[in-house]
């Protein structure tokens, strides 16, 4: 696979420390609020990447943290603790907030067909790991104590700006929210490894440490959790583009200083989903969630389809119109798949040819829009329906759009509509499930007020020599 690497600023052949095995790490959510659909864009694209790697034959060990401590409202270690902010907002304990929003995150993931990583580790569960790393950093002179906190000394590094070789001003691009000065820092880019005397008197979660009772900084959790579950050599680290600086930069600084060797060669960053008014942000409090999409009648997978249509390294602008288009395209695709007859033998030569092409095309920097196109190409392939279905099922191992399951459900629904007699919509015709499925799809489109799609299906049927007549409680069709 060829993948763009943010650390080298170019597309490279993806290689792993142990051939055939990928140690993969993903920065997980900060669980003080619901994930917004922008956050979920990052998790969808990372999910596709993981599934592609498995599809390509790799054995993948994917690890993700859950940030339930230490993430302050500014990434530069200042402001309020996000978890505490959430707890105050809802008048609950930090642990209640963490549990509630962790569960909500995985509910959203399930609805979007995002696989749960092999290891999911809340940050509060690995305090000993962080203390071990910080202790060594203090002993070797990479970290210092000031004002009660332990800081990483960025001046000890030959190269700190991993993701940006330009000047410091450019770094502002990657910074998330407002930055305040911390007078304890010896250098502007030093960052907190462990907080003790913090300004948060009401900090709920505190642990004993060699530097006093306190809690870890945000960055150390990902280094500690990754080293625990991925080992000392990580192959691939993922996150949204805002994580690149300072979070990932700091992860590299502390991990390599601790390990004494390079840590992770490949960095994958997903660009943002913005709403037309600007960046979508959890801390602003107003944002779009999967539940909101559902309330408005969208299948969450229509949102996944919307994300797959564009490249992960391009900013994606959300609009209802764009989502409507994706939803209509997805419905249309499902109807076309439902119209395929699952009969006959799979032509393995054709199957292999399509699989290989997909592997090559999608393996070019995770080209998901090519993966989408590949499904339509499979529908047009000069082969039988059974082969087309097998190819589409194979592609869906990466796309995870439930294509075969949803198409089968549509086919089943059409069959029931024909048989039901007393059901809501009865189709009478000449006993062809493919035509029944299309007639039902036309009805569903009309019901959803998607008249363009309903007309398109009617025209398609007409081109096949089928005439559909709407009758009370259903439709009847005949060949003309
Ligand atoms: P957080 O819960 O704030 O720690 O963010 C979870 C993940 O979502 C991180 O990988 C962020 O980089 C990513 N992220 C944050 N905002 C966006 C956005 N608007 N679009 C895409 N990804 C985002
Ligand atoms: Zn992280």
Short mmCIF file of C-alpha atoms and ligand atoms in Angstrom, two decimals:
data_model
loop_
_atom_site.label_atom_id
_atom_site.label_comp_id
_atom_site.label_asym_id
_atom_site.label_seq_id
_atom_site.Cartn_x
_atom_site.Cartn_y
_atom_site.Cartn_z
CA UNK A 1 0.00 0.00 0.00
CA UNK A 2 1.11 3.57 -0.66
CA UNK A 3 0.12 5.97 2.07
CA UNK A 4 0.81 9.64 2.68
CA UNK A 5 3.01 10.06 5.74
CA UNK A 6 2.66 13.34 7.65
CA UNK A 7 6.08 12.82 9.21
CA UNK A 8 7.90 12.85 5.87
CA UNK A 9 5.35 14.93 3.95
CA UNK A 10 5.14 12.43 1.13
CA UNK A 11 3.33 9.36 -0.10
CA UNK A 12 5.37 6.28 0.71
CA UNK A 13 5.21 2.54 0.44
CA UNK A 14 3.80 1.40 3.77
CA UNK A 15 6.23 -0.91 5.59
CA UNK A 16 6.05 -2.52 9.01
CA UNK A 17 8.62 -3.41 11.64
CA UNK A 18 7.54 -7.07 11.59
CA UNK A 19 6.59 -8.22 8.09
CA UNK A 20 2.89 -9.01 7.78
CA UNK A 21 1.95 -7.42 11.09
CA UNK A 22 0.73 -3.88 11.75
CA UNK A 23 0.92 -2.32 15.18
CA UNK A 24 -1.64 0.48 14.83
CA UNK A 25 -2.62 3.14 17.32
CA UNK A 26 -5.54 5.56 17.22
CA UNK A 27 -6.11 8.56 19.47
CA UNK A 28 -9.50 7.93 20.99
CA UNK A 29 -12.22 10.37 22.02
CA UNK A 30 -12.22 12.72 24.98
CA UNK A 31 -15.37 11.48 26.68
CA UNK A 32 -16.83 14.67 28.13
CA UNK A 33 -19.51 15.03 25.48
CA UNK A 34 -21.02 13.23 22.50
CA UNK A 35 -18.76 12.71 19.52
CA UNK A 36 -19.74 15.01 16.68
CA UNK A 37 -19.91 13.77 13.12
CA UNK A 38 -16.56 15.48 12.45
CA UNK A 39 -14.85 13.33 15.09
CA UNK A 40 -16.59 10.36 13.55
CA UNK A 41 -15.24 11.21 10.10
CA UNK A 42 -11.78 10.55 11.54
CA UNK A 43 -12.89 7.24 13.06
CA UNK A 44 -14.64 6.16 9.84
CA UNK A 45 -11.52 6.78 7.75
CA UNK A 46 -9.29 5.04 10.30
CA UNK A 47 -11.70 2.12 10.30
CA UNK A 48 -11.47 1.86 6.52
CA UNK A 49 -7.68 1.99 6.76
CA UNK A 50 -7.63 -0.84 9.30
CA UNK A 51 -10.02 -2.92 7.21
CA UNK A 52 -8.02 -2.27 4.05
CA UNK A 53 -4.84 -3.45 5.78
CA UNK A 54 -6.59 -6.65 6.87
CA UNK A 55 -8.00 -7.05 3.34
CA UNK A 56 -4.44 -6.74 2.02
CA UNK A 57 -3.44 -9.65 4.27
CA UNK A 58 -1.91 -7.92 7.29
CA UNK A 59 -2.45 -9.11 10.80
CA UNK A 60 -3.43 -5.87 12.57
CA UNK A 61 -3.27 -5.07 16.27
CA UNK A 62 -5.21 -1.86 16.74
CA UNK A 63 -5.12 -0.01 20.03
CA UNK A 64 -7.16 3.01 21.09
CA UNK A 65 -7.22 5.09 24.26
CA UNK A 66 -10.23 6.73 25.82
CA UNK A 67 -9.28 10.14 27.21
CA UNK A 68 -10.98 10.28 30.58
CA UNK A 69 -8.39 12.43 32.37
CA UNK A 70 -5.82 15.13 31.68
CA UNK A 71 -7.13 16.79 28.51
CA UNK A 72 -7.42 20.50 29.23
CA UNK A 73 -9.49 22.91 27.23
CA UNK A 74 -6.33 24.22 25.60
CA UNK A 75 -3.93 21.70 24.13
CA UNK A 76 -1.11 23.79 25.57
CA UNK A 77 -1.89 22.45 29.08
CA UNK A 78 -3.95 25.41 30.20
CA UNK A 79 -7.61 26.05 30.79
CA UNK A 80 -10.06 23.75 32.48
CA UNK A 81 -9.98 19.94 32.54
CA UNK A 82 -12.47 18.85 29.90
CA UNK A 83 -13.82 15.97 31.97
CA UNK A 84 -14.43 18.24 34.92
CA UNK A 85 -16.16 20.70 32.65
CA UNK A 86 -18.48 17.90 31.46
CA UNK A 87 -19.16 16.72 35.01
CA UNK A 88 -20.06 20.25 36.17
CA UNK A 89 -22.27 20.82 33.15
CA UNK A 90 -24.32 17.73 33.97
CA UNK A 91 -23.95 17.70 37.73
CA UNK A 92 -22.48 14.20 37.70
CA UNK A 93 -19.17 12.63 38.70
CA UNK A 94 -16.30 12.51 36.24
CA UNK A 95 -16.50 8.71 36.14
CA UNK A 96 -20.25 8.80 35.37
CA UNK A 97 -19.59 11.24 32.56
CA UNK A 98 -16.76 9.08 31.22
CA UNK A 99 -18.89 5.93 31.24
CA UNK A 100 -21.91 7.60 29.68
CA UNK A 101 -20.00 9.22 26.80
CA UNK A 102 -17.78 6.19 26.21
CA UNK A 103 -20.90 4.06 25.75
CA UNK A 104 -22.45 6.75 23.54
CA UNK A 105 -19.29 6.80 21.41
CA UNK A 106 -19.37 3.05 20.83
CA UNK A 107 -23.11 3.20 20.06
CA UNK A 108 -22.34 5.73 17.34
CA UNK A 109 -19.51 3.56 16.08
CA UNK A 110 -21.80 0.54 15.89
CA UNK A 111 -24.36 2.51 13.87
CA UNK A 112 -21.62 3.61 11.49
CA UNK A 113 -20.18 0.08 11.17
CA UNK A 114 -16.92 1.19 12.80
CA UNK A 115 -15.22 -1.86 14.28
CA UNK A 116 -14.14 -1.68 17.92
CA UNK A 117 -10.32 -1.72 18.08
CA UNK A 118 -8.62 -4.86 19.42
CA UNK A 119 -7.67 -2.98 22.57
CA UNK A 120 -9.60 -0.05 24.06
CA UNK A 121 -7.93 1.43 27.13
CA UNK A 122 -9.25 4.28 29.27
CA UNK A 123 -6.38 6.59 30.22
CA UNK A 124 -7.17 6.27 33.94
CA UNK A 125 -6.30 2.56 33.77
CA UNK A 126 -2.58 2.93 32.97
CA UNK A 127 -1.23 5.38 35.56
CA UNK A 128 1.71 3.09 36.45
CA UNK A 129 2.85 3.12 32.82
CA UNK A 130 2.96 6.91 32.73
CA UNK A 131 4.82 7.09 36.04
CA UNK A 132 7.40 4.61 34.72
CA UNK A 133 8.00 6.67 31.58
CA UNK A 134 8.04 10.05 33.36
CA UNK A 135 10.45 8.74 36.04
CA UNK A 136 12.95 7.75 33.38
CA UNK A 137 12.53 11.05 31.57
CA UNK A 138 13.26 12.91 34.82
CA UNK A 139 16.27 10.66 35.56
CA UNK A 140 17.74 11.16 32.10
CA UNK A 141 17.27 14.92 32.14
CA UNK A 142 14.50 15.14 29.55
CA UNK A 143 12.01 16.30 32.16
CA UNK A 144 12.09 18.78 35.04
CA UNK A 145 9.95 19.83 37.98
CA UNK A 146 8.58 23.36 38.17
CA UNK A 147 5.75 24.83 40.19
CA UNK A 148 4.78 21.34 41.34
CA UNK A 149 4.31 19.95 37.84
CA UNK A 150 6.63 17.77 35.76
CA UNK A 151 7.44 19.20 32.33
CA UNK A 152 9.09 17.74 29.26
CA UNK A 153 12.08 19.86 28.23
CA UNK A 154 11.71 20.35 24.47
CA UNK A 155 15.12 22.08 24.23
CA UNK A 156 16.80 18.71 24.88
CA UNK A 157 15.74 17.48 21.46
CA UNK A 158 17.65 17.96 18.24
CA UNK A 159 14.39 18.08 16.32
CA UNK A 160 11.03 18.85 17.87
CA UNK A 161 8.84 20.01 14.99
CA UNK A 162 8.28 16.64 13.38
CA UNK A 163 5.20 17.47 11.36
CA UNK A 164 6.22 20.92 10.34
CA UNK A 165 9.67 21.75 9.10
CA UNK A 166 8.80 25.35 8.53
CA UNK A 167 8.77 28.24 10.95
CA UNK A 168 6.97 28.43 14.25
CA UNK A 169 4.16 30.60 12.94
CA UNK A 170 3.03 27.78 10.71
CA UNK A 171 2.48 25.66 13.75
CA UNK A 172 -0.47 27.80 14.69
CA UNK A 173 -2.34 26.03 11.90
CA UNK A 174 -2.33 22.82 13.87
CA UNK A 175 -3.17 24.27 17.24
CA UNK A 176 -6.65 23.54 18.47
CA UNK A 177 -8.04 26.10 20.84
CA UNK A 178 -6.67 29.22 22.60
CA UNK A 179 -3.21 29.15 24.11
CA UNK A 180 -2.26 30.71 27.43
CA UNK A 181 1.24 31.16 28.81
CA UNK A 182 2.46 28.93 31.65
CA UNK A 183 5.28 30.69 33.50
CA UNK A 184 6.68 27.38 34.83
CA UNK A 185 7.77 26.33 31.36
CA UNK A 186 11.43 26.85 30.54
CA UNK A 187 10.73 26.80 26.82
CA UNK A 188 7.60 27.72 24.92
CA UNK A 189 7.08 24.17 23.65
CA UNK A 190 7.63 22.35 26.93
CA UNK A 191 4.58 20.42 28.02
CA UNK A 192 3.18 18.89 31.19
CA UNK A 193 3.80 15.21 31.88
CA UNK A 194 2.33 15.21 35.38
CA UNK A 195 0.25 17.81 37.19
CA UNK A 196 0.43 18.03 40.98
CA UNK A 197 -0.15 21.54 42.27
CA UNK A 198 -2.69 22.38 39.72
CA UNK A 199 -5.12 25.19 39.83
CA UNK A 200 -7.93 22.65 39.81
CA UNK A 201 -8.64 22.23 43.48
CA UNK A 202 -11.72 20.20 42.68
CA UNK A 203 -9.94 17.76 40.36
CA UNK A 204 -11.78 14.52 41.08
CA UNK A 205 -9.22 11.99 39.96
CA UNK A 206 -5.79 12.03 41.60
CA UNK A 207 -3.08 9.43 42.03
CA UNK A 208 0.03 9.17 44.15
CA UNK A 209 3.31 9.64 42.29
CA UNK A 210 7.00 10.29 43.07
CA UNK A 211 6.21 13.99 42.48
CA UNK A 212 3.14 14.17 44.71
CA UNK A 213 -0.55 13.46 44.35
CA UNK A 214 -1.78 14.51 40.94
CA UNK A 215 -2.72 13.34 37.48
CA UNK A 216 -1.11 12.81 34.07
CA UNK A 217 -0.97 15.27 31.21
CA UNK A 218 -2.88 14.40 28.05
CA UNK A 219 0.01 13.45 25.75
CA UNK A 220 1.64 10.86 28.00
CA UNK A 221 -1.43 8.63 27.94
CA UNK A 222 -1.07 7.76 24.27
CA UNK A 223 2.66 6.97 24.57
CA UNK A 224 2.06 4.83 27.68
CA UNK A 225 -0.95 2.95 26.31
CA UNK A 226 0.68 2.35 22.95
CA UNK A 227 3.90 1.03 24.46
CA UNK A 228 1.93 -1.26 26.74
CA UNK A 229 -0.18 -2.86 24.00
CA UNK A 230 1.72 -2.24 20.75
CA UNK A 231 5.23 -2.69 22.11
CA UNK A 232 8.24 -0.44 21.57
CA UNK A 233 7.85 -0.30 17.79
CA UNK A 234 4.65 1.20 16.51
CA UNK A 235 4.01 1.04 12.74
CA UNK A 236 1.12 3.40 12.21
CA UNK A 237 -0.34 6.18 14.32
CA UNK A 238 -3.66 7.82 13.43
CA UNK A 239 -5.68 10.83 14.45
CA UNK A 240 -7.44 13.90 13.18
CA UNK A 241 -5.21 16.58 11.67
CA UNK A 242 -5.60 18.81 14.74
CA UNK A 243 -3.82 16.09 16.75
CA UNK A 244 -0.59 16.54 14.76
CA UNK A 245 0.46 19.52 16.85
CA UNK A 246 1.03 19.62 19.73
CA UNK A 247 -0.36 16.19 20.71
CA UNK A 248 1.46 13.90 18.27
CA UNK A 249 4.57 16.04 18.24
CA UNK A 250 4.74 15.66 22.02
CA UNK A 251 4.00 11.94 21.88
CA UNK A 252 7.01 11.50 19.60
CA UNK A 253 9.23 13.70 21.76
CA UNK A 254 8.56 11.81 24.99
CA UNK A 255 8.40 8.31 23.45
CA UNK A 256 11.68 8.55 21.57
CA UNK A 257 13.45 10.19 24.50
CA UNK A 258 12.24 7.37 26.71
CA UNK A 259 12.93 4.52 24.30
CA UNK A 260 16.20 5.81 22.88
CA UNK A 261 15.22 4.75 19.36
CA UNK A 262 12.73 5.80 16.66
CA UNK A 263 9.18 4.98 17.73
CA UNK A 264 6.63 5.27 14.94
CA UNK A 265 7.63 5.89 11.31
CA UNK A 266 4.18 6.37 9.80
CA UNK A 267 1.60 9.05 10.73
CA UNK A 268 -1.89 9.15 9.23
CA UNK A 269 -3.96 12.30 9.74
CA UNK A 270 -7.57 12.74 8.68
CA UNK A 271 -8.55 16.26 7.68
CA UNK A 272 -11.54 17.95 9.20
CA UNK A 273 -15.19 17.89 8.52
CA UNK A 274 -16.35 21.48 8.69
CA UNK A 275 -19.80 22.89 8.66
CA UNK A 276 -20.32 25.74 6.23
CA UNK A 277 -19.92 28.21 9.14
CA UNK A 278 -16.45 26.85 10.01
CA UNK A 279 -14.83 24.17 12.13
CA UNK A 280 -17.04 21.69 13.92
CA UNK A 281 -15.99 21.73 17.54
CA UNK A 282 -17.09 19.81 20.62
CA UNK A 283 -16.05 22.54 23.00
CA UNK A 284 -18.34 25.06 21.30
CA UNK A 285 -21.22 22.86 22.48
CA UNK A 286 -23.26 23.04 19.28
CA UNK A 287 -22.58 20.26 16.87
CA UNK A 288 -24.09 17.53 14.78
CA UNK A 289 -24.37 14.03 16.20
CA UNK A 290 -25.34 10.66 14.79
CA UNK A 291 -28.52 10.75 16.91
CA UNK A 292 -29.50 14.03 15.30
CA UNK A 293 -29.05 12.51 11.83
CA UNK A 294 -31.26 9.62 12.90
CA UNK A 295 -33.90 11.96 14.30
CA UNK A 296 -34.00 13.64 10.93
CA UNK A 297 -34.62 10.26 9.29
CA UNK A 298 -31.17 9.49 7.91
CA UNK A 299 -29.60 6.07 8.01
CA UNK A 300 -26.22 6.69 9.75
CA UNK A 301 -24.63 4.66 6.97
CA UNK A 302 -25.62 7.40 4.52
CA UNK A 303 -23.17 9.58 6.46
CA UNK A 304 -20.49 6.89 6.18
CA UNK A 305 -21.14 6.79 2.41
CA UNK A 306 -20.82 10.58 2.30
CA UNK A 307 -17.41 10.34 4.00
CA UNK A 308 -16.19 7.54 1.74
CA UNK A 309 -16.91 9.60 -1.35
CA UNK A 310 -14.10 12.02 -0.57
CA UNK A 311 -10.42 11.67 0.25
CA UNK A 312 -9.29 11.70 3.87
CA UNK A 313 -6.66 14.37 3.15
CA UNK A 314 -9.18 16.90 1.93
CA UNK A 315 -11.30 19.06 4.18
CA UNK A 316 -14.90 17.97 3.81
CA UNK A 317 -17.74 20.46 4.08
CA UNK A 318 -20.96 19.19 5.54
CA UNK A 319 -24.33 20.33 4.24
CA UNK A 320 -27.75 18.74 4.38
CA UNK A 321 -27.88 18.89 0.62
CA UNK A 322 -24.64 16.92 0.35
CA UNK A 323 -25.94 14.38 2.83
CA UNK A 324 -29.22 14.10 0.91
CA UNK A 325 -27.26 13.38 -2.24
CA UNK A 326 -25.22 10.70 -0.50
CA UNK A 327 -28.36 9.16 1.02
CA UNK A 328 -30.08 9.05 -2.37
CA UNK A 329 -27.01 7.51 -4.01
CA UNK A 330 -26.81 4.89 -1.26
CA UNK A 331 -30.50 3.95 -1.59
CA UNK A 332 -30.14 3.72 -5.33
CA UNK A 333 -27.11 1.49 -4.99
CA UNK A 334 -28.91 -0.82 -2.56
CA UNK A 335 -31.85 -1.12 -4.95
CA UNK A 336 -29.54 -2.04 -7.77
CA UNK A 337 -27.85 -4.69 -5.66
CA UNK A 338 -31.25 -5.99 -4.48
CA UNK A 339 -32.22 -6.49 -8.09
CA UNK A 340 -29.33 -8.95 -8.61
CA UNK A 341 -30.36 -12.60 -8.42
CA UNK A 342 -28.21 -14.60 -6.02
CA UNK A 343 -28.09 -17.62 -8.29
CA UNK A 344 -25.43 -19.46 -10.27
CA UNK A 345 -21.72 -20.07 -9.80
CA UNK A 346 -19.17 -17.39 -9.05
CA UNK A 347 -16.69 -16.86 -11.87
CA UNK A 348 -13.47 -16.90 -9.85
CA UNK A 349 -11.33 -15.44 -12.62
CA UNK A 350 -13.55 -12.34 -12.84
CA UNK A 351 -13.77 -12.16 -9.04
CA UNK A 352 -9.96 -12.26 -8.70
CA UNK A 353 -9.50 -9.64 -11.41
CA UNK A 354 -11.85 -7.20 -9.68
CA UNK A 355 -10.38 -7.88 -6.27
CA UNK A 356 -6.86 -7.21 -7.49
CA UNK A 357 -7.89 -3.97 -9.18
CA UNK A 358 -9.64 -2.81 -6.00
CA UNK A 359 -6.58 -3.66 -3.91
CA UNK A 360 -4.36 -1.57 -6.21
CA UNK A 361 -6.69 1.39 -6.56
CA UNK A 362 -7.71 1.73 -2.95
CA UNK A 363 -4.13 1.04 -1.87
CA UNK A 364 -3.13 4.31 -3.49
CA UNK A 365 -3.29 6.49 -0.38
CA UNK A 366 -6.59 5.00 0.77
CA UNK A 367 -8.55 6.16 -2.24
CA UNK A 368 -12.05 5.57 -0.89
CA UNK A 369 -13.80 7.37 -3.72
CA UNK A 370 -12.25 4.78 -6.07
CA UNK A 371 -13.61 2.10 -3.74
CA UNK A 372 -17.08 3.59 -4.17
CA UNK A 373 -16.65 3.69 -7.95
CA UNK A 374 -15.47 0.08 -7.89
CA UNK A 375 -18.86 -1.04 -6.56
CA UNK A 376 -20.63 0.61 -9.50
CA UNK A 377 -18.10 -0.94 -11.89
CA UNK A 378 -18.86 -4.35 -10.40
CA UNK A 379 -22.55 -3.81 -11.09
CA UNK A 380 -21.72 -3.16 -14.74
CA UNK A 381 -19.29 -6.10 -15.04
CA UNK A 382 -19.83 -8.51 -17.90
CA UNK A 383 -20.53 -11.47 -15.67
CA UNK A 384 -23.42 -13.19 -13.91
CA UNK A 385 -25.24 -11.81 -10.87
CA UNK A 386 -23.70 -14.32 -8.45
CA UNK A 387 -20.21 -13.09 -9.37
CA UNK A 388 -21.27 -9.45 -9.05
CA UNK A 389 -22.69 -10.14 -5.60
CA UNK A 390 -19.51 -11.95 -4.55
CA UNK A 391 -17.35 -9.04 -5.73
CA UNK A 392 -19.52 -6.47 -3.97
CA UNK A 393 -19.45 -8.53 -0.77
CA UNK A 394 -15.67 -8.64 -0.99
CA UNK A 395 -15.35 -4.86 -1.44
CA UNK A 396 -17.71 -4.34 1.46
CA UNK A 397 -15.16 -5.96 3.77
CA UNK A 398 -13.35 -2.62 3.41
CA UNK A 399 -16.27 -0.24 2.82
CA UNK A 400 -18.50 -1.72 5.56
CA UNK A 401 -21.69 -0.33 4.08
CA UNK A 402 -23.78 -3.48 4.84
CA UNK A 403 -24.38 -3.71 1.10
CA UNK A 404 -25.33 -7.37 0.86
CA UNK A 405 -27.30 -7.46 4.11
CA UNK A 406 -29.35 -4.38 3.28
CA UNK A 407 -29.92 -5.50 -0.30
CA UNK A 408 -31.05 -8.93 0.92
CA UNK A 409 -33.43 -7.24 3.35
CA UNK A 410 -34.89 -5.19 0.49
CA UNK A 411 -35.28 -8.32 -1.63
CA UNK A 412 -36.96 -10.07 1.27
CA UNK A 413 -39.24 -7.11 1.88
CA UNK A 414 -40.23 -7.11 -1.78
CA UNK A 415 -40.99 -10.82 -1.62
CA UNK A 416 -43.12 -10.30 1.48
CA UNK A 417 -44.92 -7.39 -0.12
CA UNK A 418 -45.85 -9.71 -2.97
CA UNK A 419 -47.04 -12.48 -0.68
CA UNK A 420 -48.53 -10.55 2.18
CA UNK A 421 -51.99 -9.90 0.74
CA UNK A 422 -53.03 -7.95 3.82
CA UNK A 423 -49.69 -6.02 4.17
CA UNK A 424 -49.24 -2.29 3.67
CA UNK A 425 -48.14 -2.52 0.08
CA UNK A 426 -49.01 -5.44 -2.15
CA UNK A 427 -47.29 -6.07 -5.44
CA UNK A 428 -48.93 -8.29 -8.01
CA UNK A 429 -47.08 -9.16 -11.14
CA UNK A 430 -45.60 -12.07 -13.03
CA UNK A 431 -43.55 -13.54 -10.19
CA UNK A 432 -40.11 -12.00 -10.82
CA UNK A 433 -38.34 -10.99 -7.57
CA UNK A 434 -36.02 -8.61 -9.44
CA UNK A 435 -38.96 -6.62 -10.79
CA UNK A 436 -40.83 -6.83 -7.49
CA UNK A 437 -37.78 -5.34 -5.74
CA UNK A 438 -37.68 -2.44 -8.17
CA UNK A 439 -41.39 -1.77 -7.87
CA UNK A 440 -41.05 -1.72 -4.09
CA UNK A 441 -37.98 0.53 -4.32
CA UNK A 442 -40.05 2.96 -6.41
CA UNK A 443 -42.73 2.94 -3.74
CA UNK A 444 -40.16 3.48 -0.94
CA UNK A 445 -38.62 6.37 -2.89
CA UNK A 446 -42.03 7.98 -3.35
CA UNK A 447 -42.78 7.51 0.32
CA UNK A 448 -39.50 9.25 1.16
CA UNK A 449 -40.53 12.05 -1.26
CA UNK A 450 -37.54 11.21 -3.42
CA UNK A 451 -39.48 11.66 -6.63
CA UNK A 452 -36.42 11.85 -8.83
CA UNK A 453 -35.42 8.36 -7.70
CA UNK A 454 -38.99 7.08 -8.08
CA UNK A 455 -39.10 8.39 -11.66
CA UNK A 456 -35.70 6.97 -12.42
CA UNK A 457 -36.85 3.50 -11.32
CA UNK A 458 -40.07 3.81 -13.32
CA UNK A 459 -38.01 4.74 -16.42
CA UNK A 460 -35.64 1.86 -15.79
CA UNK A 461 -38.56 -0.55 -15.58
CA UNK A 462 -40.05 0.95 -18.72
CA UNK A 463 -36.76 0.38 -20.52
CA UNK A 464 -36.99 -3.26 -19.45
CA UNK A 465 -40.47 -3.44 -20.99
CA UNK A 466 -42.33 -3.37 -17.68
CA UNK A 467 -45.43 -1.35 -17.10
CA UNK A 468 -46.34 -0.52 -13.51
CA UNK A 469 -49.83 0.50 -12.50
CA UNK A 470 -50.54 1.94 -9.07
CA UNK A 471 -53.57 0.25 -7.55
CA UNK A 472 -55.24 0.70 -4.17
CA UNK A 473 -52.83 -0.57 -1.46
CA UNK A 474 -50.06 -1.49 -3.86
CA UNK A 475 -49.03 -1.85 -7.49
CA UNK A 476 -49.34 -4.34 -10.28
CA UNK A 477 -46.94 -4.82 -13.15
CA UNK A 478 -46.85 -6.61 -16.43
CA UNK A 479 -44.55 -7.10 -19.39
CA UNK A 480 -45.61 -5.20 -22.48
P1 LIG B 1 -11.47 14.57 20.73
O1 LIG B 1 -12.61 13.76 21.27
O2 LIG B 1 -11.70 16.04 20.76
O3 LIG B 1 -10.16 14.20 21.41
O4 LIG B 1 -11.33 14.18 19.21
C1 LIG B 1 -11.46 12.87 18.74
C2 LIG B 1 -10.87 12.76 17.33
O5 LIG B 1 -11.60 13.56 16.39
C3 LIG B 1 -9.42 13.23 17.23
O6 LIG B 1 -8.71 12.31 16.42
C4 LIG B 1 -9.53 14.58 16.56
O7 LIG B 1 -8.36 14.89 15.86
C5 LIG B 1 -10.70 14.34 15.62
N1 LIG B 1 -11.43 15.57 15.21
C6 LIG B 1 -11.74 16.65 15.97
N2 LIG B 1 -12.47 17.55 15.25
C7 LIG B 1 -12.63 17.01 14.01
C8 LIG B 1 -13.31 17.43 12.80
N3 LIG B 1 -13.98 18.58 12.74
N4 LIG B 1 -13.25 16.63 11.72
C9 LIG B 1 -12.58 15.44 11.77
N5 LIG B 1 -11.95 14.98 12.87
C10 LIG B 1 -11.97 15.74 13.99
ZN1 LIG B 2 -3.27 10.53 21.34
#
